[in-house]
Amino acid sequence: MPNDTPRITILGAGPAGIACAYALTKDGRADVSVIERAPVAGGNAASFQAEGIWCDFGSHRFHPASDPDVLADVKDLLGKDLLLQPRHGRIRLGGKWIHFPLKPLDALLHLPKKFGFSLVFDSLAKPFRRSSGERTFSSVLYDGLGPTISESFYFPYVRKLWGLEPEKLAVTLAERRISSGSVGKILKKMLRTLPGFGDETAGRFFYPRRG
């Protein structure tokens, strides 16, 4: 009796390749082979050990707000090896190292007063701020967050990460990557990190026990 199960070969054992293989095989829909040229799977999301410490090839986090079906699959695969870890990110603003995501007390103590007042002004001025012309990465950030945080943080970040001016990036990148559409939303996210204001996942991310 012939075997009608399709045979599929996937090139690359990065997150996309592994996810495709898992989706195709978990219900027996295909006989899948994954080919990876590197000695380990994971692609840019893989980890390596340096003096006994797990380090990531890329700066990636698996957020609790991820697609529920994807999150369920990852939890099913990793079980107790999927840990909920606190975020300890830092950014440089106004010559100071501050927590990222922003934390209210830390921001109050370390952000320059002029910077803080400018953020408040930008938030109040948002209803009157509209860029003319074609929407771009730059205009979306400028309209949504205001000039202060755009020019002090996001625009330099873009130049460092992509080596391009913000105006040259597609608007979809801003819409997908920038979760906070206003300074007010940033403040709400900051409050979620305080006890009693958010759930247990606020300011945390999922990370495998061994990288």
XYZ file of N, CA and C in Angstrom:
633
model
N 0.856 -1.198 0.000
C 0.000 0.000 0.000
C 0.891 1.247 0.000
N 0.701 2.150 -0.954
C 1.582 3.319 -1.048
C 1.403 4.262 0.134
N 2.502 4.913 0.508
C 2.470 5.898 1.584
C 2.213 7.271 0.969
N 1.044 7.843 1.277
C 0.666 9.130 0.694
C 1.153 10.321 1.514
N 1.864 10.069 2.611
C 2.358 11.175 3.435
C 3.422 11.951 2.673
N 3.236 13.247 2.483
C 4.238 14.026 1.737
C 5.562 14.094 2.484
N 6.641 14.119 1.728
C 7.981 14.244 2.299
C 8.498 15.647 2.002
N 8.868 16.355 3.048
C 9.270 17.762 2.919
C 10.654 17.956 3.532
N 11.493 18.696 2.824
C 12.815 19.049 3.333
C 12.856 20.544 3.613
N 13.271 20.902 4.808
C 13.356 22.304 5.220
C 14.820 22.679 5.366
N 15.208 23.759 4.710
C 16.585 24.236 4.787
C 16.704 25.266 5.903
N 17.468 24.935 6.920
C 17.691 25.865 8.020
C 16.929 25.477 9.270
N 17.668 25.332 10.377
C 17.053 24.967 11.653
C 16.999 26.162 12.590
N 16.688 27.327 12.004
C 16.438 28.500 12.830
C 15.011 28.457 13.356
N 14.550 29.520 14.006
C 13.192 29.524 14.556
C 12.113 29.217 13.518
N 12.239 29.804 12.317
C 11.224 29.572 11.284
C 11.239 28.125 10.807
N 12.436 27.590 10.548
C 12.538 26.218 10.077
C 12.038 25.213 11.099
N 12.426 25.409 12.346
C 11.994 24.498 13.408
C 10.481 24.586 13.610
N 9.942 25.806 13.556
C 8.499 25.982 13.734
C 7.721 25.296 12.613
N 8.217 25.421 11.380
C 7.553 24.756 10.254
C 7.578 23.242 10.424
N 8.737 22.719 10.802
C 8.862 21.273 10.982
C 7.937 20.778 12.088
N 7.869 21.520 13.164
C 7.012 21.122 14.286
C 5.540 21.134 13.879
N 5.131 22.198 13.172
C 3.731 22.309 12.762
C 3.334 21.196 11.798
N 4.263 20.800 10.925
C 3.955 19.773 9.928
C 3.945 18.361 10.509
N 4.732 18.160 11.561
C 4.870 16.798 12.091
C 3.986 16.506 13.298
N 3.559 17.532 14.024
C 2.834 17.240 15.268
C 1.482 16.579 15.010
N 0.905 16.819 13.835
C -0.359 16.170 13.480
C -0.163 15.090 12.420
N 1.096 14.746 12.163
C 1.374 13.702 11.192
C 1.054 14.079 9.762
N 1.125 15.370 9.449
C 0.760 15.811 8.103
C 1.861 15.595 7.078
N 3.095 15.420 7.546
C 4.198 15.257 6.601
C 5.367 14.557 7.271
N 6.197 13.967 6.431
C 7.466 13.389 6.869
C 8.532 14.443 6.570
N 9.100 15.037 7.620
C 9.937 16.226 7.454
C 11.395 15.940 7.803
N 12.290 16.473 6.972
C 13.722 16.479 7.263
C 14.186 17.930 7.315
N 14.981 18.264 8.326
C 15.515 19.618 8.464
C 17.029 19.566 8.269
N 17.524 20.377 7.351
C 18.958 20.419 7.063
C 19.533 21.732 7.583
N 20.567 21.626 8.396
C 21.208 22.804 8.986
C 22.716 22.683 8.817
N 23.353 23.715 8.282
C 24.797 23.655 8.055
C 25.610 23.907 9.320
N 25.015 24.601 10.301
C 25.723 24.864 11.558
C 25.712 23.609 12.430
N 26.640 23.509 13.379
C 26.685 22.320 14.244
C 25.535 22.245 15.244
N 24.819 23.362 15.449
C 23.691 23.371 16.386
C 22.492 24.028 15.723
N 21.312 23.702 16.224
C 20.087 24.323 15.721
C 19.830 25.638 16.449
N 18.933 26.430 15.895
C 18.539 27.666 16.565
C 18.765 28.919 15.760
N 19.701 28.866 14.802
C 19.962 30.055 13.996
C 20.388 31.237 14.846
N 19.852 32.399 14.527
C 20.204 33.612 15.257
C 19.629 33.631 16.669
N 18.717 32.696 16.958
C 18.136 32.610 18.299
C 18.852 31.578 19.162
N 19.933 30.996 18.651
C 20.673 29.988 19.411
C 21.543 30.646 20.481
N 22.107 29.819 21.330
C 22.981 30.299 22.402
C 24.275 29.503 22.408
N 25.270 30.041 23.085
C 26.546 29.346 23.234
C 27.062 29.601 24.648
N 28.002 28.790 25.078
C 28.556 28.942 26.419
C 29.911 29.630 26.365
N 30.096 30.579 27.263
C 31.374 31.267 27.423
C 31.733 31.238 28.901
N 32.743 30.452 29.229
C 33.181 30.293 30.621
C 32.024 29.871 31.525
N 31.209 28.949 31.003
C 30.124 28.393 31.805
C 28.860 29.218 31.839
N 28.835 30.330 31.097
C 27.661 31.208 31.082
C 26.998 31.122 29.714
N 25.672 30.942 29.700
C 24.948 30.900 28.436
C 24.819 32.309 27.867
N 25.212 32.463 26.615
C 25.127 33.757 25.926
C 24.350 33.571 24.623
N 23.639 34.606 24.217
C 22.837 34.543 22.996
C 23.607 35.103 21.808
N 23.400 34.495 20.633
C 23.953 35.066 19.410
C 23.240 36.378 19.073
N 21.959 36.420 19.290
C 21.170 37.624 19.026
C 20.410 38.032 20.267
N 20.043 39.301 20.318
C 19.284 39.798 21.469
C 17.801 39.544 21.226
N 17.324 38.385 21.647
C 15.936 38.000 21.399
C 15.254 37.614 22.702
N 13.993 37.997 22.802
C 13.186 37.614 23.957
C 11.857 37.064 23.460
N 11.310 36.115 24.215
C 10.005 35.560 23.882
C 9.001 36.171 24.846
N 8.199 37.097 24.337
C 7.339 37.890 25.200
C 6.049 37.149 25.571
N 5.552 37.361 26.786
C 4.277 36.757 27.195
C 3.107 37.184 26.319
N 3.243 38.325 25.631
C 2.167 38.815 24.769
C 2.210 38.193 23.376
N 3.057 37.188 23.184
C 3.143 36.521 21.883
C 1.827 35.828 21.548
N 1.697 35.427 20.292
C 0.490 34.730 19.854
C 0.189 33.558 20.795
N -1.034 33.463 21.319
C -1.365 32.414 22.301
C -1.097 30.995 21.798
N -1.374 30.731 20.523
C -1.145 29.387 19.985
C 0.345 29.068 19.925
N 1.141 30.061 19.517
C 2.596 29.869 19.471
C 3.140 29.655 20.878
N 2.670 30.469 21.810
C 3.123 30.356 23.195
C 2.754 28.992 23.779
N 1.571 28.497 23.440
C 1.139 27.182 23.929
C 2.045 26.080 23.395
N 2.437 26.179 22.123
C 3.336 25.180 21.537
C 4.700 25.197 22.223
N 5.223 26.403 22.466
C 6.538 26.515 23.104
C 6.489 25.968 24.528
N 5.428 26.275 25.251
C 5.287 25.754 26.612
C 5.173 24.234 26.600
N 4.468 23.713 25.609
C 4.312 22.263 25.497
C 5.650 21.590 25.204
N 6.462 22.225 24.379
C 7.757 21.655 24.011
C 8.769 21.723 25.152
N 8.814 22.854 25.849
C 9.866 23.074 26.847
C 9.451 22.723 28.269
N 8.158 22.761 28.544
C 7.702 22.417 29.889
C 8.338 23.287 30.960
N 8.911 22.648 31.983
C 9.510 23.385 33.097
C 10.816 24.083 32.720
N 11.338 23.781 31.537
C 12.570 24.446 31.100
C 12.308 25.830 30.506
N 11.036 26.224 30.398
C 10.713 27.577 29.939
C 10.517 28.454 31.169
N 11.461 29.344 31.397
C 11.466 30.163 32.608
C 10.932 31.565 32.328
N 10.259 32.137 33.310
C 9.798 33.521 33.224
C 10.821 34.390 33.943
N 11.571 35.165 33.169
C 12.707 35.909 33.700
C 12.427 37.414 33.746
N 12.932 38.106 34.764
C 12.796 39.574 34.790
C 13.711 40.218 33.760
N 13.264 41.316 33.188
C 14.088 42.046 32.233
C 15.030 42.986 32.974
N 16.288 42.997 32.540
C 17.280 43.878 33.157
C 17.947 44.750 32.090
N 17.157 45.186 31.114
C 17.709 46.010 30.051
C 18.076 47.406 30.542
N 19.055 47.998 29.887
C 19.467 49.368 30.195
C 19.610 50.144 28.893
N 19.229 51.412 28.924
C 19.471 52.304 27.794
C 20.154 53.560 28.311
N 20.801 54.253 27.402
C 21.528 55.473 27.753
C 20.711 56.672 27.298
N 20.242 57.474 28.238
C 19.463 58.667 27.931
C 19.976 59.836 28.760
N 20.217 60.942 28.099
C 20.655 62.130 28.824
C 21.912 61.920 29.636
N 22.802 61.051 29.140
C 24.038 60.787 29.864
C 23.872 59.877 31.062
N 22.696 59.243 31.208
C 22.421 58.367 32.343
C 22.011 56.982 31.851
N 22.388 55.950 32.613
C 21.905 54.599 32.352
C 20.608 54.409 33.121
N 19.538 54.047 32.416
C 18.255 53.832 33.076
C 17.667 52.496 32.632
N 16.739 51.990 33.435
C 16.080 50.724 33.125
C 15.282 50.826 31.829
N 15.252 49.725 31.093
C 14.375 49.614 29.932
C 13.809 48.208 29.900
N 12.480 48.034 29.958
C 11.450 49.068 29.922
C 11.555 50.038 31.105
N 11.049 51.238 30.879
C 11.142 52.282 31.887
C 10.414 51.894 33.167
N 11.029 52.223 34.304
C 10.424 52.014 35.610
C 10.226 53.376 36.262
N 9.034 53.619 36.842
C 8.704 54.961 37.330
C 9.740 55.570 38.263
N 10.113 54.859 39.331
C 11.039 55.429 40.309
C 12.412 55.654 39.696
N 12.872 54.689 38.919
C 14.183 54.815 38.279
C 14.199 55.998 37.313
N 13.119 56.145 36.528
C 13.039 57.264 35.583
C 13.014 58.595 36.326
N 12.266 58.636 37.428
C 12.160 59.871 38.208
C 13.505 60.270 38.801
N 14.271 59.276 39.259
C 15.539 59.564 39.925
C 16.676 59.868 38.959
N 16.630 59.269 37.770
C 17.801 59.339 36.900
C 17.624 60.138 35.611
N 16.392 60.268 35.132
C 16.217 61.049 33.908
C 16.426 62.533 34.203
N 17.107 63.240 33.317
C 17.256 64.688 33.507
C 15.886 65.366 33.586
N 15.755 66.333 34.469
C 14.464 67.006 34.662
C 13.964 67.630 33.365
N 14.873 68.211 32.597
C 14.475 68.826 31.333
C 13.874 67.787 30.394
N 14.468 66.599 30.389
C 13.972 65.519 29.541
C 12.565 65.110 29.975
N 12.360 64.988 31.287
C 11.048 64.607 31.804
C 9.977 65.621 31.457
N 10.287 66.902 31.622
C 9.319 67.946 31.285
C 9.009 67.941 29.783
N 10.027 67.654 28.979
C 9.817 67.603 27.531
C 8.892 66.453 27.152
N 9.016 65.311 27.843
C 8.127 64.181 27.592
C 6.679 64.545 27.908
N 6.485 65.226 29.029
C 5.132 65.648 29.411
C 4.566 66.605 28.369
N 5.380 67.549 27.935
C 4.929 68.505 26.918
C 4.567 67.784 25.622
N 5.396 66.817 25.213
C 5.118 66.062 23.988
C 3.794 65.316 24.090
N 3.516 64.773 25.270
C 2.269 64.041 25.467
C 1.068 64.972 25.337
N 1.170 66.165 25.923
C 0.073 67.131 25.850
C -0.113 67.671 24.434
N 0.982 67.745 23.694
C 0.926 68.325 22.350
C 0.548 67.315 21.274
N 0.421 66.044 21.636
C 0.169 65.011 20.624
C -1.059 65.284 19.754
N -2.212 65.718 20.319
C -3.391 65.940 19.464
C -3.164 66.975 18.363
N -2.167 67.843 18.542
C -1.923 68.911 17.573
C -0.726 68.613 16.666
N -0.156 67.400 16.811
C 1.066 67.071 16.081
C 0.748 66.084 14.959
N 0.859 66.544 13.723
C 0.625 65.688 12.573
C 1.640 66.022 11.482
N 2.394 65.023 11.058
C 3.372 65.246 9.993
C 2.663 65.300 8.650
N 3.125 66.181 7.799
C 2.559 66.277 6.457
C 3.326 65.358 5.517
N 2.699 64.983 4.435
C 3.367 64.145 3.451
C 3.213 62.664 3.746
N 4.036 61.862 3.100
C 3.954 60.406 3.201
C 4.360 59.914 4.590
N 3.602 58.936 5.100
C 3.927 58.346 6.398
C 5.175 57.476 6.274
N 6.118 57.681 7.179
C 7.351 56.902 7.200
C 7.612 56.428 8.623
N 8.632 55.617 8.769
C 9.071 55.192 10.103
C 9.271 56.413 10.996
N 9.942 57.406 10.456
C 10.255 58.610 11.214
C 8.996 59.373 11.623
N 8.073 59.560 10.679
C 6.878 60.353 10.979
C 5.952 59.647 11.964
N 5.879 58.311 11.885
C 5.033 57.561 12.818
C 5.537 57.734 14.249
N 6.851 57.625 14.426
C 7.417 57.807 15.761
C 7.259 59.244 16.236
N 7.522 60.166 15.338
C 7.458 61.582 15.703
C 6.041 61.971 16.116
N 5.053 61.509 15.345
C 3.667 61.834 15.667
C 3.199 61.120 16.930
N 3.605 59.861 17.086
C 3.110 59.078 18.203
C 3.802 59.354 19.517
N 5.123 59.521 19.476
C 5.892 59.669 20.710
C 6.396 61.082 20.952
N 6.494 61.864 19.887
C 6.991 63.221 20.044
C 8.475 63.326 19.754
N 8.959 64.549 19.606
C 10.358 64.755 19.218
C 11.373 64.354 20.282
N 11.010 64.467 21.556
C 12.004 64.242 22.610
C 12.537 62.820 22.611
N 11.649 61.838 22.782
C 12.116 60.455 22.865
C 12.501 59.921 21.490
N 11.895 60.464 20.426
C 12.259 60.035 19.075
C 13.697 60.421 18.759
N 14.032 61.686 18.995
C 15.356 62.182 18.636
C 16.432 61.779 19.645
N 16.024 61.532 20.892
C 17.013 61.185 21.916
C 17.304 59.692 21.974
N 16.313 58.864 21.581
C 16.505 57.422 21.713
C 16.261 56.656 20.413
N 15.043 56.740 19.865
C 14.693 55.861 18.751
C 15.472 56.153 17.471
N 15.643 57.415 17.126
C 16.361 57.723 15.888
C 17.831 57.300 15.965
N 18.555 57.600 17.053
C 19.931 57.088 17.163
C 19.987 55.562 17.167
N 18.986 54.928 17.775
C 18.912 53.462 17.796
C 18.804 52.906 16.378
N 17.963 53.548 15.568
C 17.782 53.115 14.179
C 19.085 53.261 13.392
N 19.754 54.386 13.555
C 21.006 54.613 12.823
C 22.065 53.586 13.216
N 22.095 53.232 14.490
C 23.084 52.260 14.956
C 22.736 50.851 14.491
N 21.446 50.493 14.544
C 21.031 49.129 14.220
C 21.039 48.856 12.723
N 20.460 49.763 11.941
C 20.320 49.529 10.504
C 21.298 50.337 9.650
N 21.944 51.327 10.237
C 22.864 52.144 9.463
C 22.166 53.038 8.461
N 20.903 53.372 8.732
C 20.114 54.209 7.828
C 19.455 55.339 8.605
N 19.092 56.382 7.873
C 18.316 57.446 8.485
C 16.875 56.964 8.676
N 16.207 57.372 9.755
C 14.839 56.902 10.019
C 13.879 57.136 8.862
N 14.076 58.225 8.119
C 13.173 58.536 7.013
C 13.199 57.478 5.915
N 14.264 56.684 5.868
C 14.418 55.707 4.792
C 13.804 54.344 5.124
N 13.332 54.174 6.355
C 12.743 52.899 6.751
C 11.236 52.901 6.517
N 10.692 51.715 6.267
C 9.263 51.587 5.980
C 8.426 51.852 7.225
N 7.253 52.391 7.005
C 6.357 52.711 8.112
C 5.948 51.454 8.873
N 5.875 50.312 8.176
C 5.455 49.078 8.841
C 6.431 48.657 9.935
N 7.707 49.002 9.779
C 8.682 48.671 10.818
C 8.367 49.404 12.111
N 7.956 50.648 11.993
C 7.597 51.413 13.188
C 6.342 50.843 13.825
N 5.365 50.505 12.999
C 4.098 50.003 13.521
C 4.259 48.642 14.189
N 5.183 47.823 13.688
C 5.379 46.492 14.256
C 6.312 46.497 15.454
N 7.320 47.347 15.414
C 8.347 47.306 16.447
C 8.052 48.208 17.634
N 7.331 49.275 17.404
C 7.065 50.215 18.490
C 5.688 49.930 19.042
N 5.634 49.279 20.201
C 4.349 48.869 20.761
C 3.612 50.022 21.412
N 4.335 51.038 21.869
C 3.689 52.170 22.530
C 3.470 53.286 21.529
N 2.218 53.657 21.308
C 1.907 54.672 20.322
C 1.903 56.077 20.870
N 2.142 56.257 22.149
C 2.150 57.591 22.730
C 2.934 57.556 24.031
N 3.294 58.746 24.498
C 3.976 58.827 25.788
C 3.058 58.322 26.891
N 1.743 58.572 26.735
C 0.779 58.089 27.726
C 0.812 56.578 27.858
N 0.928 55.870 26.727
C 0.999 54.411 26.768
C 2.296 53.947 27.418
N 3.375 54.685 27.172
C 4.638 54.345 27.827
C 4.490 54.459 29.342
N 3.808 55.528 29.796
C 3.603 55.709 31.230
C 2.755 54.583 31.811
N 1.738 54.137 31.061
C 0.910 53.023 31.528
C 1.737 51.751 31.658
N 2.632 51.525 30.689
C 3.495 50.346 30.760
C 4.443 50.442 31.950
N 4.889 51.655 32.251
C 5.750 51.839 33.411
C 5.005 51.478 34.694
N 3.730 51.897 34.787
C 2.945 51.614 35.985
C 2.691 50.121 36.157
N 2.630 49.376 35.040
C 2.382 47.941 35.118
C 3.509 47.204 35.825
N 4.683 47.829 35.915
C 5.807 47.171 36.584
C 5.738 47.330 38.101
N 4.816 48.174 38.589
C 4.679 48.370 40.029
C 3.790 47.285 40.629
N 4.069 46.851 41.864
C 3.241 45.837 42.520
C 1.777 46.270 42.585
N 0.887 45.376 42.184
C -0.535 45.664 42.244
C -1.107 46.312 41.002
N -0.253 46.755 40.070
C -0.734 47.432 38.865
C -0.711 46.535 37.630
N 0.009 45.440 37.679
C 0.104 44.578 36.506
C 0.121 43.116 36.906
N 0.113 42.224 35.912
C 0.152 40.802 36.218
C 1.599 40.345 36.395
N 1.776 39.052 36.645
C 3.112 38.532 36.945
C 4.065 38.600 35.765
N 3.531 38.775 34.552
C 4.398 38.812 33.375
C 4.907 40.214 33.057
N 4.430 41.237 33.764
C 4.854 42.607 33.478
C 6.359 42.751 33.698
N 7.056 43.270 32.685
C 8.498 43.457 32.803
C 9.282 42.159 32.784
N 8.670 41.083 32.274
C 9.338 39.785 32.233
C 9.247 39.184 30.834
N 10.027 38.158 30.597
C 9.991 37.469 29.313
C 10.327 36.002 29.535
N 9.923 35.172 28.578
C 10.214 33.741 28.662
C 11.589 33.462 28.067
N 12.303 32.543 28.710
C 13.648 32.195 28.246
C 13.930 30.739 28.618
N 14.452 29.939 27.681
C 14.760 28.537 27.989
C 15.858 28.424 29.047
N 15.771 27.401 29.854
C 16.704 27.229 30.967
C 18.164 27.190 30.502
N 18.421 26.564 29.358
C 19.795 26.437 28.868
C 20.038 27.254 27.598
N 19.360 28.362 27.498
C 19.571 29.236 26.355
C 18.755 28.840 25.144
